[in-house]
Amino acid sequence: MTTTLAPPVPIGKSAVGALGILALSTGALESVVAPTIPLLERELDMSQSEGALLSIILLITGALITPLAGKFGDRYGGKKILIRLMAVVSVGGTVSALAPNLPVLLVGQVLQGAMIGALPLSFIVVRKHLPAGESKVAIGVVSGLFVGGSMVGMLSAGPVAEQLSRHWMFALPTLAVIGATLLVNRLMPTDPPGRSDDSGIDWPGLLLLSGMLVTLMLVLALAPEAGSQPLPLVALVLVLAAFVTGWVRVERRAAAPMIDLRMLARPAIWKACVLTFVICLGATMAVYLIPQLLDERGDGYGFGAGATEIGFFLLPGAIAATLAGPLGGIGDRRFGSRAVVNTGVVMMTAGLLAVAAVHTEVWHLVVGKVLIALANGLCVTAMMTSTAAAVDKGDTGIATSLILVSRVVGSAVGGQLGGALLTAGTPSGSKVAAESAYVTGFVIAGVVVSLALFVTRTMSKGVKA
C-alpha cells in the first residue's frame, strides 16, 4: 500500500515578503563589521592581524555551514531548518552586541556565520510552494534583498557606531532578524521533508574544508610581505595544497559528502560556480577600494570623506543592488541566464575600468559603484535561479549552496587582494596608499571579471545540468 503525500500549500506575497525581510535583515547583520574595522581596532585594542581575522571569520563559518544547511533543508524541510538556523544567528548577534572584548566578539561572529545558510533554505521553501516561473522571480527578490541588506549594513554601520555605539550596530539588525524570523514562522507553511537516508555528517570533509579556507586567507594576508618573509608564505602554500588534495580525496570517497563533487562536475553547476567566484571577486575588490579612495587624503586624489559622507555616496549603489535581484530573476525567465550574465559582466567590466581611468570627482566613483553593484546583483541572481532550476527539487539546497560557497570564497579573496594591493602600495612610514595601487586594483578586477565571458560563451541560453 502506498501513501500519497499532500501537495505543498501555495504561498502568497506575504510569505515571500517575510522571506525577503529576513534576507534584508541578515544581509545587514552580515556586513556591519567590514566598514568599522578601524573603529573596532581602536575600541577593542586589536592588532591589524586580529582585525583581519575578525573580518573573515564570518565568511569562513558561512562557507562551512551553507552546504550542511542546504543538505539538511533538502532532507528535513527548508522551513524547519531555517527557523533553527536563524535562532543560532540571533544568539550570535546578541553575543556580538554585548561583547566586551575580542574573544567574545569572535564567538558571536562564528555564530552569526550561520546566516549565510539561510539563502539556500529560502530557495528550498520557495521552489516547493511556487510554480517554476513564479519561483524564479521570488528567488530573485530574496537574493536581491540579501544583497541590498548587505549594502544597508555597510552604509549604516559607521554612523550608528559613531552616533550611538558599536554595540548598537549589531543590536539593531539582530532585532530585525528576530522579528523577521517570527514573521516567517507565522506566515510560511511547513514544507514536507525530501529524501531520507541514514548517512551521517561528513565531518572529515568539513574539517578539511575549514583548514583549506583558513589557510587560503592566511596566504592572502601574508602575500604583501612575501619579499621579507618568503618561507612562511611558501610553507602555507604547501599546507594549502595538502588540504585541497586531502579534501578532494575525502569528498570523492564519502558516502554523503558535504559538497557533492559529482554535482560540481556537471557543466551547468561548475560554470555557475566559476562565474560566481570571478564576479564576486571583482565586485568585492571594488566594494573595498571605493570607500578607501573616498576616505583617502592623497596628493591630487582621494576626497577625505567621513563615514556618514561615504554612506551617502554609496547609497545609489545600495539601491541598484536591491533592484538587481528582481530584475535578474525576471531577465533570466524572459531571456535566459546567459544573456543576463553577459550583460552583467560587460557592465561590471566597464564600471571597473572607467573608475580606474577617471576618479577625480566623487560622481565618478558613485556612477562606477552603481554599475558594479547592479551588475553583481544581476549575475549572482541569474546564477542562483538558473542553478536552482537546473537540478531536481530535492537537490536545490545542495546546488545553490555550491553557488553561495563560491560567492563567499570569491568575496573573501577579492577583499584580501584589495587590502594586499593597498598595503603593498603604501610607502614605508606613510599611511596614504599610492594612487597607482587603486588604479592597479580596479584594472585587475576589471580584467578578471572580463574573463567570465570565455565561460559564458559555452553556456546554453537557459542553463541545464
XYZ file of C-alpha atoms in Angstrom:
465
model
C 0.000 0.000 0.000
C 1.433 3.385 -0.954
C 0.988 6.699 0.807
C 0.301 9.761 -1.289
C 1.832 12.949 0.073
C -0.370 16.014 0.029
C 0.767 18.660 -2.450
C 2.596 21.656 -0.908
C 0.382 24.538 0.191
C 0.731 27.512 -2.228
C 2.175 30.640 -0.649
C 1.180 34.245 -1.193
C 3.055 37.520 -1.461
C 3.041 37.971 2.316
C 5.087 34.791 2.860
C 7.566 35.722 0.124
C 7.708 39.211 1.622
C 8.559 37.745 5.019
C 11.431 35.781 3.465
C 12.559 38.979 1.770
C 12.560 40.906 5.052
C 14.575 38.107 6.650
C 17.081 38.252 3.766
C 17.334 42.036 4.128
C 17.927 41.759 7.897
C 20.530 39.004 7.665
C 22.323 40.834 4.851
C 22.565 43.935 7.039
C 23.869 41.971 10.023
C 26.431 40.211 7.832
C 28.076 43.397 6.602
C 28.399 45.685 9.650
C 31.946 44.614 10.568
C 33.797 45.397 7.324
C 33.380 49.212 7.308
C 34.022 49.552 11.055
C 37.239 47.524 11.420
C 39.331 50.650 12.245
C 36.828 51.690 14.919
C 36.759 48.177 16.419
C 40.557 48.023 16.422
C 40.689 51.217 18.459
C 37.924 50.354 20.914
C 38.993 46.736 21.490
C 42.751 47.386 21.297
C 43.127 44.994 18.370
C 46.173 44.486 16.190
C 45.880 44.542 12.385
C 46.185 40.760 12.244
C 43.340 40.433 14.747
C 41.295 42.864 12.672
C 41.902 40.727 9.591
C 40.750 37.631 11.483
C 37.591 39.393 12.613
C 36.816 40.479 9.056
C 36.934 36.958 7.604
C 35.708 34.672 10.400
C 32.026 35.119 9.484
C 32.705 34.307 5.821
C 34.619 31.150 6.730
C 31.872 29.974 9.075
C 29.276 30.705 6.413
C 31.148 28.722 3.781
C 31.212 25.726 6.131
C 27.609 25.961 7.324
C 25.974 26.642 3.960
C 26.359 23.166 2.369
C 25.176 21.483 5.567
C 22.188 23.800 5.820
C 21.218 23.095 2.219
C 21.567 19.348 2.647
C 19.542 19.276 5.884
C 16.914 21.530 4.288
C 16.534 19.125 1.354
C 16.307 16.198 3.763
C 14.180 17.501 6.637
C 12.331 20.504 5.195
C 13.521 24.033 4.473
C 11.375 25.944 6.939
C 12.234 23.686 9.873
C 15.995 24.094 9.390
C 15.691 27.794 8.505
C 13.978 28.682 11.785
C 16.566 26.765 13.824
C 19.413 28.341 11.904
C 18.085 31.842 12.478
C 17.800 31.107 16.192
C 21.571 30.471 16.175
C 22.119 33.699 14.225
C 20.014 35.658 16.723
C 22.107 34.320 19.600
C 25.278 35.234 17.689
C 24.066 38.771 17.013
C 23.176 39.200 20.685
C 26.615 37.960 21.774
C 28.295 40.367 19.315
C 26.173 43.262 20.564
C 27.089 42.596 24.206
C 30.731 41.607 23.577
C 33.161 43.394 25.951
C 36.297 42.132 24.183
C 37.623 40.492 21.030
C 37.315 36.807 22.078
C 33.606 37.202 22.882
C 33.049 39.140 19.643
C 34.725 36.342 17.675
C 32.342 33.822 19.259
C 29.421 35.992 18.215
C 30.723 36.241 14.654
C 31.187 32.472 14.419
C 27.531 32.000 15.404
C 26.394 34.765 13.045
C 28.105 32.990 10.142
C 25.215 30.538 10.101
C 23.122 33.275 8.459
C 24.705 32.629 5.046
C 22.950 29.253 5.023
C 19.574 30.999 5.128
C 19.500 31.699 1.376
C 19.508 28.082 0.106
C 16.877 27.238 2.704
C 14.703 30.077 1.406
C 15.108 28.724 -2.121
C 14.051 25.246 -0.994
C 10.873 26.649 0.542
C 10.067 28.824 -2.482
C 10.546 26.044 -5.040
C 8.324 23.676 -3.069
C 5.438 26.139 -2.852
C 5.533 28.075 -6.155
C 5.419 27.186 -9.879
C 8.710 27.371 -11.789
C 8.156 30.818 -13.313
C 6.986 32.448 -10.089
C 9.729 30.779 -8.071
C 12.407 32.371 -10.290
C 11.039 35.836 -9.559
C 10.693 35.065 -5.839
C 14.284 33.758 -5.654
C 15.391 36.928 -7.423
C 13.546 39.081 -4.879
C 15.060 37.239 -1.905
C 18.574 37.303 -3.415
C 18.294 40.993 -4.271
C 17.125 41.934 -0.796
C 20.011 39.991 0.758
C 22.447 41.952 -1.426
C 20.609 45.174 -0.639
C 20.690 44.357 3.073
C 24.443 43.905 2.884
C 24.756 47.384 1.415
C 22.401 48.853 4.019
C 24.524 47.341 6.797
C 27.716 48.647 5.252
C 26.235 52.137 4.887
C 24.670 52.395 8.328
C 27.296 50.674 10.481
C 29.673 53.633 10.650
C 27.103 56.320 11.525
C 25.367 54.046 14.073
C 28.662 53.123 15.734
C 29.781 56.783 15.872
C 26.471 58.292 16.992
C 25.336 55.509 19.352
C 27.962 52.810 19.959
C 29.473 49.711 18.347
C 27.017 47.625 20.400
C 24.009 49.099 18.590
C 25.378 48.386 15.109
C 24.983 44.690 15.985
C 21.852 45.052 18.120
C 19.618 46.827 15.585
C 19.925 44.288 12.724
C 19.731 41.435 15.260
C 16.364 42.728 16.456
C 15.237 42.889 12.818
C 16.384 39.276 12.272
C 14.405 38.097 15.317
C 11.253 39.901 14.153
C 11.584 38.607 10.572
C 12.140 35.043 11.798
C 8.950 35.177 13.842
C 7.127 36.531 10.784
C 8.404 33.714 8.547
C 7.446 31.139 11.167
C 3.904 32.510 11.224
C 3.279 33.120 7.509
C 5.239 30.357 5.792
C 3.565 26.926 5.625
C 5.659 23.919 6.583
C 7.233 22.209 3.584
C 7.379 18.400 3.554
C 10.776 16.734 4.052
C 12.533 15.349 0.997
C 14.654 12.235 0.629
C 15.593 10.476 3.831
C 18.740 8.406 4.295
C 20.891 7.086 7.096
C 24.137 8.784 6.046
C 25.832 10.900 8.694
C 27.591 14.241 8.539
C 30.805 14.412 6.544
C 32.977 15.594 9.450
C 36.348 14.858 7.749
C 35.275 16.889 4.726
C 34.035 19.706 6.975
C 37.334 19.880 8.911
C 39.476 19.749 5.762
C 37.422 22.479 4.077
C 37.741 24.583 7.227
C 41.513 24.204 7.203
C 41.602 24.968 3.485
C 39.674 28.237 3.833
C 41.632 29.436 6.879
C 44.949 28.670 5.163
C 43.829 30.454 1.991
C 43.040 33.599 3.988
C 46.444 33.429 5.717
C 48.204 33.081 2.359
C 46.451 36.175 1.036
C 47.159 38.107 4.247
C 50.902 37.318 4.083
C 51.234 37.894 0.327
C 52.274 41.588 0.664
C 55.179 40.504 2.936
C 56.425 37.764 0.591
C 59.653 39.667 -0.054
C 60.632 39.899 3.602
C 59.093 36.615 4.818
C 59.110 34.126 1.915
C 59.452 30.937 3.960
C 56.191 31.262 5.957
C 54.305 32.025 2.743
C 55.792 29.036 0.906
C 55.006 26.797 3.880
C 51.391 27.985 3.925
C 51.031 27.397 0.177
C 52.233 23.818 0.666
C 49.806 23.338 3.559
C 47.012 24.732 1.393
C 47.853 22.291 -1.398
C 47.796 19.422 1.115
C 44.379 20.496 2.430
C 42.952 20.759 -1.101
C 44.297 17.332 -2.108
C 43.038 15.678 1.074
C 39.632 17.336 0.830
C 39.091 16.240 -2.783
C 40.022 12.635 -1.931
C 37.753 12.545 1.116
C 34.777 14.060 -0.724
C 35.124 11.591 -3.601
C 35.053 8.615 -1.240
C 32.422 9.873 1.227
C 29.005 8.214 1.120
C 27.326 11.557 1.817
C 29.892 14.298 1.020
C 29.405 17.777 2.414
C 29.934 19.190 -1.085
C 28.937 16.730 -3.784
C 31.814 16.915 -6.293
C 29.787 14.775 -8.695
C 27.209 17.553 -8.847
C 30.030 20.082 -9.171
C 31.237 18.137 -12.223
C 28.026 18.946 -14.097
C 28.771 21.641 -16.705
C 25.906 23.898 -15.603
C 26.995 23.781 -11.950
C 30.759 24.237 -12.283
C 30.314 27.025 -14.819
C 27.925 28.807 -12.462
C 30.410 28.393 -9.592
C 33.336 29.732 -11.636
C 31.288 32.700 -12.831
C 30.063 33.481 -9.315
C 33.598 33.299 -7.891
C 35.074 35.585 -10.558
C 32.257 38.125 -10.455
C 32.189 38.332 -6.646
C 35.976 38.657 -6.545
C 35.853 41.689 -8.843
C 32.835 43.230 -7.120
C 34.307 42.844 -3.635
C 37.591 44.453 -4.664
C 35.533 47.471 -5.735
C 33.465 47.367 -2.528
C 36.734 47.570 -0.558
C 38.643 50.050 -2.750
C 35.950 52.665 -3.456
C 35.259 53.593 0.215
C 39.023 53.635 0.845
C 39.521 56.026 -2.076
C 36.683 58.242 -0.827
C 38.391 58.348 2.578
C 41.923 58.788 1.161
C 43.801 62.071 1.596
C 46.443 61.771 -1.112
C 48.136 64.476 -3.170
C 45.673 65.072 -6.013
C 43.483 62.048 -5.340
C 41.039 60.976 -2.645
C 38.350 63.082 -1.022
C 38.862 62.856 2.766
C 35.217 61.853 3.314
C 33.921 60.748 6.721
C 31.825 57.668 7.490
C 28.467 59.435 7.064
C 29.534 61.051 3.777
C 30.820 57.737 2.450
C 27.498 56.108 3.320
C 25.654 58.808 1.397
C 27.907 58.397 -1.647
C 27.385 54.622 -1.648
C 23.589 54.840 -1.285
C 22.834 54.795 -5.053
C 24.848 51.583 -5.312
C 22.814 50.064 -2.493
C 19.583 50.908 -4.314
C 20.927 49.412 -7.542
C 21.957 46.225 -5.715
C 18.461 45.867 -4.251
C 16.799 46.258 -7.656
C 19.225 43.881 -9.346
C 17.781 40.758 -7.715
C 14.212 41.038 -9.035
C 15.494 42.299 -12.405
C 17.878 39.348 -12.628
C 15.090 36.866 -11.897
C 12.770 38.424 -14.486
C 15.572 38.662 -17.063
C 16.530 35.035 -16.525
C 12.951 33.925 -17.108
C 12.493 36.020 -20.270
C 15.928 35.971 -21.925
C 17.854 33.140 -20.251
C 20.738 33.156 -17.813
C 23.440 33.578 -20.461
C 22.034 36.887 -21.680
C 21.697 38.213 -18.126
C 25.220 37.171 -17.132
C 26.765 38.569 -20.328
C 25.052 41.898 -19.691
C 26.247 41.950 -16.097
C 29.836 41.018 -16.952
C 30.124 43.731 -19.626
C 28.529 46.288 -17.286
C 30.846 45.448 -14.376
C 33.972 45.409 -16.534
C 33.048 48.829 -17.939
C 32.420 50.224 -14.459
C 35.712 48.930 -13.022
C 37.851 50.133 -15.920
C 36.054 53.502 -16.004
C 36.800 54.100 -12.315
C 40.427 53.082 -12.898
C 40.720 55.639 -15.691
C 38.689 58.518 -14.195
C 38.308 59.104 -10.427
C 38.892 62.826 -9.931
C 35.300 63.630 -8.913
C 33.021 61.958 -6.394
C 30.364 61.318 -9.014
C 32.849 59.229 -11.000
C 33.027 56.774 -8.099
C 29.287 56.947 -7.439
C 28.377 56.059 -11.036
C 31.032 53.346 -11.181
C 29.737 51.834 -7.943
C 26.156 51.816 -9.275
C 27.232 49.922 -12.406
C 29.279 47.424 -10.385
C 26.554 46.825 -7.783
C 23.821 46.412 -10.415
C 25.973 44.040 -12.468
C 26.938 41.964 -9.437
C 23.316 41.531 -8.391
C 22.210 40.599 -11.917
C 24.931 37.983 -12.332
C 24.639 36.324 -8.936
C 20.841 36.217 -9.125
C 20.968 34.684 -12.613
C 23.393 32.043 -11.375
C 21.176 31.261 -8.374
C 17.947 30.987 -10.325
C 19.407 29.013 -13.241
C 21.203 26.599 -10.912
C 18.082 26.034 -8.822
C 16.116 25.287 -11.992
C 18.828 23.023 -13.447
C 18.589 20.324 -10.774
C 15.882 18.195 -9.193
C 13.875 19.898 -6.466
C 15.415 17.588 -3.868
C 18.903 18.854 -4.797
C 18.064 22.573 -4.761
C 19.727 23.262 -1.416
C 22.952 21.410 -2.269
C 23.257 23.032 -5.710
C 22.589 26.602 -4.588
C 24.905 26.052 -1.610
C 27.741 25.491 -4.089
C 26.979 28.896 -5.618
C 26.906 30.547 -2.193
C 30.227 28.966 -1.190
C 31.695 30.291 -4.450
C 30.295 33.721 -3.590
C 31.771 33.661 -0.103
C 35.211 32.496 -1.229
C 35.274 34.951 -4.142
C 34.292 37.812 -1.834
C 36.910 36.877 0.753
C 39.654 36.590 -1.885
C 38.623 39.881 -3.509
C 38.683 41.760 -0.219
C 42.041 40.317 0.777
C 43.541 41.113 -2.646
C 42.324 44.703 -2.420
C 43.869 45.071 1.019
C 47.112 43.470 -0.134
C 47.410 45.888 -3.059
C 46.911 48.934 -0.832
C 49.368 47.582 1.742
C 51.988 46.977 -0.927
C 51.297 50.427 -2.409
C 51.749 52.333 0.860
C 55.261 53.810 1.229
C 57.189 53.000 4.388
C 56.346 55.434 7.182
C 53.198 56.662 5.416
C 49.530 55.911 5.944
C 48.484 57.015 2.455
C 48.399 54.424 -0.330
C 49.702 55.477 -3.729
C 47.146 56.334 -6.414
C 48.692 53.640 -8.615
C 47.650 50.999 -6.058
C 43.989 51.927 -6.539
C 44.308 52.041 -10.327
C 46.032 48.647 -10.342
C 43.287 47.171 -8.164
C 40.465 48.395 -10.397
C 42.251 47.251 -13.563
C 42.974 43.783 -12.144
C 39.345 43.435 -11.024
C 38.088 44.531 -14.461
C 40.342 42.119 -16.320
C 39.434 39.207 -14.038
C 35.704 39.868 -14.445
C 36.033 40.137 -18.237
C 37.471 36.607 -18.318
C 33.994 35.385 -17.346
C 32.935 35.981 -20.967
C 35.002 32.973 -22.016
C 32.849 30.818 -19.735
C 29.521 32.347 -20.712
C 30.261 31.608 -24.391
C 29.997 27.889 -23.621
C 26.699 28.190 -21.737
C 23.365 27.377 -23.285
C 20.791 30.165 -23.318
C 18.980 28.504 -20.439
C 21.427 26.589 -18.271
C 20.588 22.914 -17.959
C 22.509 20.401 -15.884
